[in-house]
Amino acid sequence: MPALNRLTCCSCIITKASQSAKCPNLTFVRFRKPVWVKKSPSRIYRVREPTPIDPIEAQKMMEWTRVYNTEVKSIRKKIHQHQETLDEIMKIEKFETPFDIVFENILARNNAWNEETSKQRLASMAILSEEDALRQEKMIQRDIREREEIHMAARKQVLEAQEMKDSYVTPDNIDDVIEELLNTRIDYDFSINHDGSTSIDQNDDENDDLNVDKTDNKTDS
Amino acid sequence: MPSYEVALIIRSALERTQMKNVLKGACQSIFHNGGVVKKMENLGYRELPHPMKSHTQKFTHGNYFCIQFNSSTDAMAKISKSYNDYDDVLRHGIVKNEVEPRRPCLDGPCQFGELKNPDHDRAAYTRRVLQRYKNKHFRNL
């Protein structure tokens, strides 16, 4: 356990030997027995040395504590007396003043507090209502905008369909379309480059119509 | 009506008239269900990606056709079911045609292939509102 004799403290490395000289308040816990282990015989009757007390410091401390205690005691007494006088005044007022006047005073204080809080409440509600109104307006405008976009998209689709309707296949021209279809062929076997240009593999002849015999390649099931 | 595209694989050993009848029948099923055929494409005679079995017969080559049409969703399901009854149609697959987004570099600065999520603004706004609500009401918890 090499690290136990050394400790990093305040960015400086301190050894156990130099502890008492430089940092007397640091303690090192090297090893601690568990609670259930019995005390060793050498330590059963061990008596700790009393901590050294400076007599001059002790005397000064006792003097200061005496002064402090008297001052605190006087303050507490003063506060207690003040509270007692207030209680007596309250008792006298309670018996001498009639209930109506007391009730009126309480009511006046309550009404004043109510008015103050209602002003604050109305101000905060006004702010909230403004925000709500703004939000509602934005939502309505967004709905209108979205509906207009949907209408525009639908109108565009209808116009495109109207333009292309002449090229559609109908029951009237289906024979001609199929005739032309069987005579032509489209090939999608090409690749697209990054710039959008297409390139065709010239060596791919697997699916060439001219090279393959069009027979029904049935296999025995 | 949404737009769909159906890819049909038709048997290879058919005469021209038979092929015409199959294609006509495919289009008629779309017309009967209230659809509109926009375009037809012939992708030619090709080898199938794997041997396919249809109506107790195996095939290795077929004729590929694409039909673009508009119809309702219910009609599309009926059309798909009707193609199962054709003996000459080996396989069919219906795909919905979605509008391709316009490349941003055609209108403005290039975004390097990363398109902006259209719901991002609204999601960010709802997140901010919720955070403000939490801070206001649950600050002391």
Coordinates of C-alpha atoms in Angstrom, one line a residue:
Chain A
M1 CA 0.0 0.0 0.0
P2 CA 2.4 2.7 -1.1
A3 CA -0.1 5.5 -1.5
L4 CA -1.2 5.5 2.1
N5 CA 1.9 7.2 3.4
R6 CA 1.4 10.0 0.9
L7 CA -1.5 12.4 0.3
T8 CA -2.1 15.1 -2.2
C9 CA -3.4 18.2 -0.4
C10 CA -3.7 21.7 -1.7
S11 CA -1.7 20.6 -4.8
C12 CA 1.3 19.7 -2.7
I13 CA 2.5 16.2 -1.8
I14 CA 2.7 15.7 2.0
T15 CA 4.4 12.7 3.7
K16 CA 3.3 11.3 7.0
A17 CA 6.6 12.3 8.5
S18 CA 6.1 15.9 7.8
Q19 CA 2.5 16.0 9.0
S20 CA 3.0 17.4 12.4
A21 CA 5.4 20.1 11.2
K22 CA 3.4 21.5 8.3
C23 CA -0.3 20.6 8.7
P24 CA -1.1 19.7 12.2
N25 CA -4.8 19.4 11.5
L26 CA -4.6 16.6 9.0
T27 CA -5.2 13.1 10.3
F28 CA -4.5 9.9 8.4
V29 CA -6.7 6.8 8.8
R30 CA -4.4 4.0 7.9
F31 CA -6.3 1.0 9.2
R32 CA -9.6 0.7 11.1
K33 CA -10.9 -2.5 12.7
P34 CA -14.6 -3.4 12.3
V35 CA -16.9 -2.7 15.3
W36 CA -17.5 -6.3 16.1
V37 CA -13.8 -7.1 16.7
K38 CA -12.8 -7.1 20.3
K39 CA -10.4 -4.4 21.6
S40 CA -6.8 -5.6 21.9
P41 CA -5.4 -6.1 25.4
S42 CA -2.9 -3.4 24.9
R43 CA -5.6 -0.9 24.3
I44 CA -8.3 -1.9 26.8
Y45 CA -6.9 0.2 29.7
R46 CA -5.4 2.9 27.5
V47 CA -6.2 6.3 28.7
R48 CA -5.9 9.2 26.4
E49 CA -3.7 12.1 27.2
P50 CA -5.8 15.2 27.8
T51 CA -5.7 17.9 25.2
P52 CA -3.4 20.7 26.3
I53 CA -5.3 23.9 27.3
D54 CA -3.8 27.3 27.3
P55 CA -4.7 28.8 30.7
I56 CA -4.7 32.4 29.4
E57 CA -6.9 31.5 26.4
A58 CA -9.2 29.6 28.7
Q59 CA -9.6 32.5 31.0
K60 CA -10.3 34.9 28.2
M61 CA -12.9 32.5 26.7
M62 CA -14.7 32.2 30.0
E63 CA -14.8 36.0 30.4
W64 CA -16.2 36.5 26.9
T65 CA -18.8 33.8 27.3
R66 CA -20.0 35.4 30.5
V67 CA -20.4 38.7 28.8
Y68 CA -22.1 37.1 25.8
N69 CA -24.6 35.2 28.0
T70 CA -25.5 38.3 29.9
E71 CA -26.2 40.3 26.8
V72 CA -28.3 37.6 25.2
K73 CA -30.2 37.1 28.4
S74 CA -31.0 40.8 28.6
I75 CA -32.1 40.9 25.0
R76 CA -34.4 37.9 25.5
K77 CA -35.8 39.5 28.6
K78 CA -36.5 42.8 26.8
I79 CA -38.3 40.9 24.0
H80 CA -40.3 38.9 26.5
Q81 CA -41.4 42.1 28.4
H82 CA -42.4 43.8 25.1
Q83 CA -44.5 40.8 24.2
E84 CA -46.2 40.8 27.6
T85 CA -47.1 44.6 27.3
L86 CA -48.5 43.9 23.8
D87 CA -50.6 41.1 25.2
E88 CA -52.0 43.3 28.0
I89 CA -52.8 46.1 25.6
M90 CA -54.6 43.6 23.3
K91 CA -56.6 42.3 26.3
I92 CA -57.6 45.8 27.4
E93 CA -58.6 46.7 23.8
K94 CA -60.6 43.5 23.6
F95 CA -62.7 44.4 26.6
E96 CA -63.0 48.1 26.1
T97 CA -63.7 48.4 22.4
P98 CA -67.0 47.2 21.2
F99 CA -67.2 44.3 18.7
D100 CA -68.7 46.5 15.9
I101 CA -65.7 48.8 15.8
V102 CA -63.2 45.9 15.8
F103 CA -65.2 44.3 13.0
E104 CA -65.2 47.5 11.0
N105 CA -61.5 47.8 11.3
I106 CA -60.9 44.2 10.2
L107 CA -63.3 44.6 7.3
A108 CA -61.6 47.8 6.2
R109 CA -58.2 46.1 6.2
N110 CA -59.7 43.1 4.3
N111 CA -61.3 45.3 1.7
A112 CA -58.1 47.2 1.0
W113 CA -56.2 43.9 0.6
N114 CA -58.9 42.6 -1.7
E115 CA -58.7 45.7 -3.9
E116 CA -55.0 45.5 -4.2
T117 CA -55.0 41.8 -5.1
S118 CA -57.9 42.3 -7.6
K119 CA -55.9 45.0 -9.4
Q120 CA -52.9 42.7 -9.7
R121 CA -55.2 39.8 -10.9
L122 CA -56.8 41.9 -13.6
A123 CA -53.5 43.1 -14.9
S124 CA -52.1 39.6 -15.1
M125 CA -55.4 38.4 -16.8
A126 CA -55.2 41.2 -19.3
I127 CA -51.7 40.1 -20.3
L128 CA -52.8 36.5 -20.6
S129 CA -55.9 37.4 -22.6
E130 CA -53.7 39.4 -25.0
E131 CA -51.4 36.5 -25.5
D132 CA -54.4 34.2 -26.0
A133 CA -55.9 36.5 -28.5
L134 CA -52.6 36.7 -30.4
R135 CA -52.3 32.9 -30.4
Q136 CA -55.9 32.5 -31.6
E137 CA -55.2 35.0 -34.4
K138 CA -52.1 33.2 -35.5
M139 CA -53.9 29.8 -35.5
I140 CA -56.7 31.2 -37.6
Q141 CA -54.2 32.7 -40.1
R142 CA -52.3 29.5 -40.2
D143 CA -55.5 27.5 -41.0
I144 CA -56.4 30.0 -43.7
R145 CA -52.9 29.7 -45.2
E146 CA -53.0 25.9 -45.1
R147 CA -56.4 25.8 -46.8
E148 CA -55.2 28.1 -49.5
E149 CA -52.2 25.9 -50.1
I150 CA -54.4 22.8 -50.3
H151 CA -56.7 24.6 -52.8
M152 CA -53.7 25.6 -54.9
A153 CA -52.3 22.1 -54.9
A154 CA -55.7 20.6 -55.9
R155 CA -56.2 23.3 -58.6
K156 CA -52.7 22.5 -60.0
Q157 CA -53.5 18.8 -60.1
V158 CA -56.8 19.4 -61.9
L159 CA -55.1 21.6 -64.5
E160 CA -52.4 19.1 -65.1
A161 CA -55.0 16.3 -65.5
Q162 CA -56.9 18.5 -67.9
E163 CA -53.8 19.1 -70.0
M164 CA -52.9 15.4 -70.0
K165 CA -56.4 14.0 -70.6
D166 CA -55.9 13.7 -74.4
S167 CA -53.2 11.2 -73.8
Y168 CA -55.3 9.0 -71.5
V169 CA -56.3 5.5 -72.5
T170 CA -60.1 5.1 -73.0
P171 CA -62.3 2.2 -74.1
D172 CA -62.4 3.9 -77.5
N173 CA -58.7 4.1 -78.3
I174 CA -57.5 1.1 -76.3
D175 CA -56.9 -1.0 -79.4
D176 CA -54.7 1.5 -81.0
V177 CA -52.8 2.1 -77.8
I178 CA -52.1 -1.6 -77.3
E179 CA -51.0 -2.0 -80.9
E180 CA -48.5 0.8 -80.5
L181 CA -47.5 -0.5 -77.1
L182 CA -46.6 -3.9 -78.5
N183 CA -44.4 -2.3 -81.2
T184 CA -42.4 -0.2 -78.8
R185 CA -40.3 -0.9 -75.8
I186 CA -39.0 1.2 -72.9
D187 CA -35.7 0.4 -71.1
Y188 CA -35.1 1.7 -67.6
D189 CA -31.8 0.0 -67.3
F190 CA -29.6 3.0 -66.8
S191 CA -27.9 4.8 -63.9
I192 CA -28.1 8.5 -62.9
N193 CA -25.0 10.4 -61.9
H194 CA -24.7 13.2 -59.3
D195 CA -25.0 15.9 -62.0
G196 CA -28.3 14.4 -63.3
S197 CA -26.9 12.8 -66.4
T198 CA -27.7 9.2 -67.3
S199 CA -25.3 6.4 -68.3
I200 CA -26.1 3.1 -69.9
D201 CA -24.1 -0.1 -69.6
Q202 CA -23.3 -1.1 -73.2
N203 CA -22.2 -4.6 -72.3
D204 CA -25.5 -5.7 -70.7
D205 CA -27.2 -8.0 -73.3
E206 CA -29.0 -10.4 -71.0
N207 CA -32.5 -9.2 -71.7
D208 CA -32.1 -8.2 -75.3
D209 CA -35.3 -9.2 -77.2
L210 CA -33.5 -10.0 -80.4
N211 CA -31.2 -12.5 -78.8
V212 CA -33.7 -14.5 -76.8
D213 CA -36.1 -17.0 -78.2
K214 CA -39.6 -16.3 -77.1
T215 CA -40.7 -19.7 -76.1
D216 CA -42.7 -20.7 -73.1
N217 CA -39.8 -22.1 -70.9
K218 CA -41.9 -24.5 -69.0
T219 CA -40.3 -26.9 -66.7
D220 CA -41.6 -30.2 -65.4
S221 CA -43.4 -29.6 -62.2
Chain B
M1 CA -58.2 9.8 -56.6
P2 CA -54.7 8.7 -55.9
S3 CA -52.5 7.5 -58.7
Y4 CA -51.2 3.9 -58.8
E5 CA -48.9 1.9 -61.0
V6 CA -49.3 -1.8 -61.6
A7 CA -46.5 -3.9 -63.0
L8 CA -47.8 -7.0 -64.8
I9 CA -45.8 -10.0 -65.8
I10 CA -47.6 -11.9 -68.6
R11 CA -46.7 -15.3 -69.9
S12 CA -44.2 -15.3 -72.7
A13 CA -45.6 -17.9 -75.1
L14 CA -48.6 -15.9 -76.3
E15 CA -49.6 -14.8 -79.7
R16 CA -50.0 -11.1 -80.4
T17 CA -53.8 -11.3 -80.3
Q18 CA -53.8 -13.2 -77.1
M19 CA -51.4 -10.6 -75.6
K20 CA -53.7 -7.9 -76.7
N21 CA -56.7 -9.6 -75.1
V22 CA -54.8 -9.9 -71.8
L23 CA -53.9 -6.2 -71.8
K24 CA -57.3 -5.2 -72.8
G25 CA -58.8 -7.3 -70.0
A26 CA -56.4 -5.7 -67.5
C27 CA -57.5 -2.2 -68.6
Q28 CA -61.2 -3.2 -68.7
S29 CA -61.0 -4.2 -65.1
I30 CA -59.7 -0.8 -64.3
F31 CA -62.5 0.9 -66.3
H32 CA -65.2 -1.2 -64.7
N33 CA -64.1 -0.2 -61.2
G34 CA -64.2 3.5 -62.1
G35 CA -60.6 4.0 -62.8
V36 CA -58.7 6.1 -65.4
V37 CA -55.7 4.7 -67.3
K38 CA -53.2 7.3 -67.8
K39 CA -50.3 5.5 -69.5
M40 CA -49.1 2.1 -70.5
E41 CA -45.5 1.0 -70.9
N42 CA -43.9 -2.1 -72.4
L43 CA -40.7 -3.1 -70.6
G44 CA -40.2 -6.0 -73.0
Y45 CA -39.5 -9.7 -72.8
R46 CA -37.1 -10.4 -69.9
E47 CA -35.8 -13.2 -67.8
L48 CA -37.6 -13.5 -64.5
P49 CA -35.5 -12.9 -61.4
H50 CA -36.3 -16.4 -60.3
P51 CA -38.4 -19.3 -61.6
M52 CA -42.0 -18.5 -60.9
K53 CA -45.0 -20.9 -60.6
S54 CA -48.4 -19.9 -61.7
H55 CA -51.5 -22.1 -62.2
T56 CA -49.4 -25.4 -61.9
Q57 CA -46.8 -24.2 -64.4
K58 CA -43.3 -22.9 -64.0
F59 CA -41.9 -20.1 -66.0
T60 CA -38.5 -18.5 -66.4
H61 CA -39.2 -15.7 -68.8
G62 CA -42.1 -13.2 -69.1
N63 CA -43.3 -10.0 -70.7
Y64 CA -43.3 -7.0 -68.4
F65 CA -45.9 -4.2 -68.7
C66 CA -46.5 -1.1 -66.5
I67 CA -50.0 0.5 -66.4
Q68 CA -50.4 3.9 -64.6
F69 CA -53.9 4.6 -63.5
N70 CA -56.0 6.6 -61.1
S71 CA -58.7 5.0 -58.9
S72 CA -60.1 5.0 -55.4
T73 CA -58.5 2.8 -52.8
D74 CA -61.4 0.3 -52.7
A75 CA -61.3 0.0 -56.5
M76 CA -57.6 -0.6 -56.4
A77 CA -58.1 -3.6 -54.1
K78 CA -60.8 -5.0 -56.4
I79 CA -58.5 -4.6 -59.4
S80 CA -55.7 -6.4 -57.6
K81 CA -58.1 -9.3 -56.8
S82 CA -59.3 -9.5 -60.4
Y83 CA -55.8 -9.9 -61.7
N84 CA -55.4 -13.0 -59.6
D85 CA -58.1 -14.7 -61.8
Y86 CA -56.2 -14.3 -65.0
D87 CA -54.3 -17.4 -66.0
D88 CA -51.9 -15.5 -68.3
V89 CA -50.8 -13.0 -65.6
L90 CA -47.9 -14.6 -63.7
R91 CA -47.5 -11.8 -61.1
H92 CA -48.8 -8.3 -60.5
G93 CA -47.8 -5.6 -58.1
I94 CA -49.6 -2.3 -57.5
V95 CA -47.6 0.7 -56.1
K96 CA -48.8 4.1 -55.2
N97 CA -47.3 6.9 -57.2
E98 CA -46.1 9.7 -54.9
V99 CA -45.1 13.1 -56.1
E100 CA -41.3 13.3 -56.2
P101 CA -39.9 16.3 -54.3
R102 CA -38.2 18.9 -56.5
R103 CA -34.5 19.0 -56.0
P104 CA -33.6 22.0 -53.7
C105 CA -30.5 22.8 -55.8
L106 CA -32.8 23.8 -58.7
D107 CA -34.4 26.6 -56.6
G108 CA -31.8 27.6 -54.1
P109 CA -28.6 26.4 -52.4
C110 CA -27.6 22.8 -52.4
Q111 CA -28.6 20.8 -49.3
F112 CA -26.2 17.9 -50.0
G113 CA -29.0 15.4 -50.3
E114 CA -30.6 16.1 -47.0
L115 CA -34.2 17.3 -47.3
K116 CA -35.8 19.4 -44.6
N117 CA -38.5 17.6 -42.7
P118 CA -41.8 19.5 -43.3
D119 CA -43.0 18.6 -39.7
H120 CA -39.8 19.9 -38.1
D121 CA -41.0 23.4 -37.5
R122 CA -44.2 22.3 -35.9
A123 CA -42.5 19.7 -33.7
A124 CA -40.0 22.2 -32.5
Y125 CA -42.7 24.7 -31.7
T126 CA -44.7 22.1 -29.7
R127 CA -41.6 21.1 -27.8
R128 CA -40.9 24.8 -26.9
V129 CA -44.4 25.3 -25.7
L130 CA -44.4 22.2 -23.6
Q131 CA -41.1 23.2 -22.0
R132 CA -42.4 26.7 -21.2
Y133 CA -45.5 25.1 -19.6
K134 CA -43.4 22.7 -17.5
N135 CA -41.1 25.5 -16.4
K136 CA -44.1 27.7 -15.4
H137 CA -46.2 25.1 -13.5
F138 CA -43.7 22.6 -12.2
R139 CA -40.8 24.8 -11.3
N140 CA -40.9 24.1 -7.6
L141 CA -41.2 20.3 -7.9

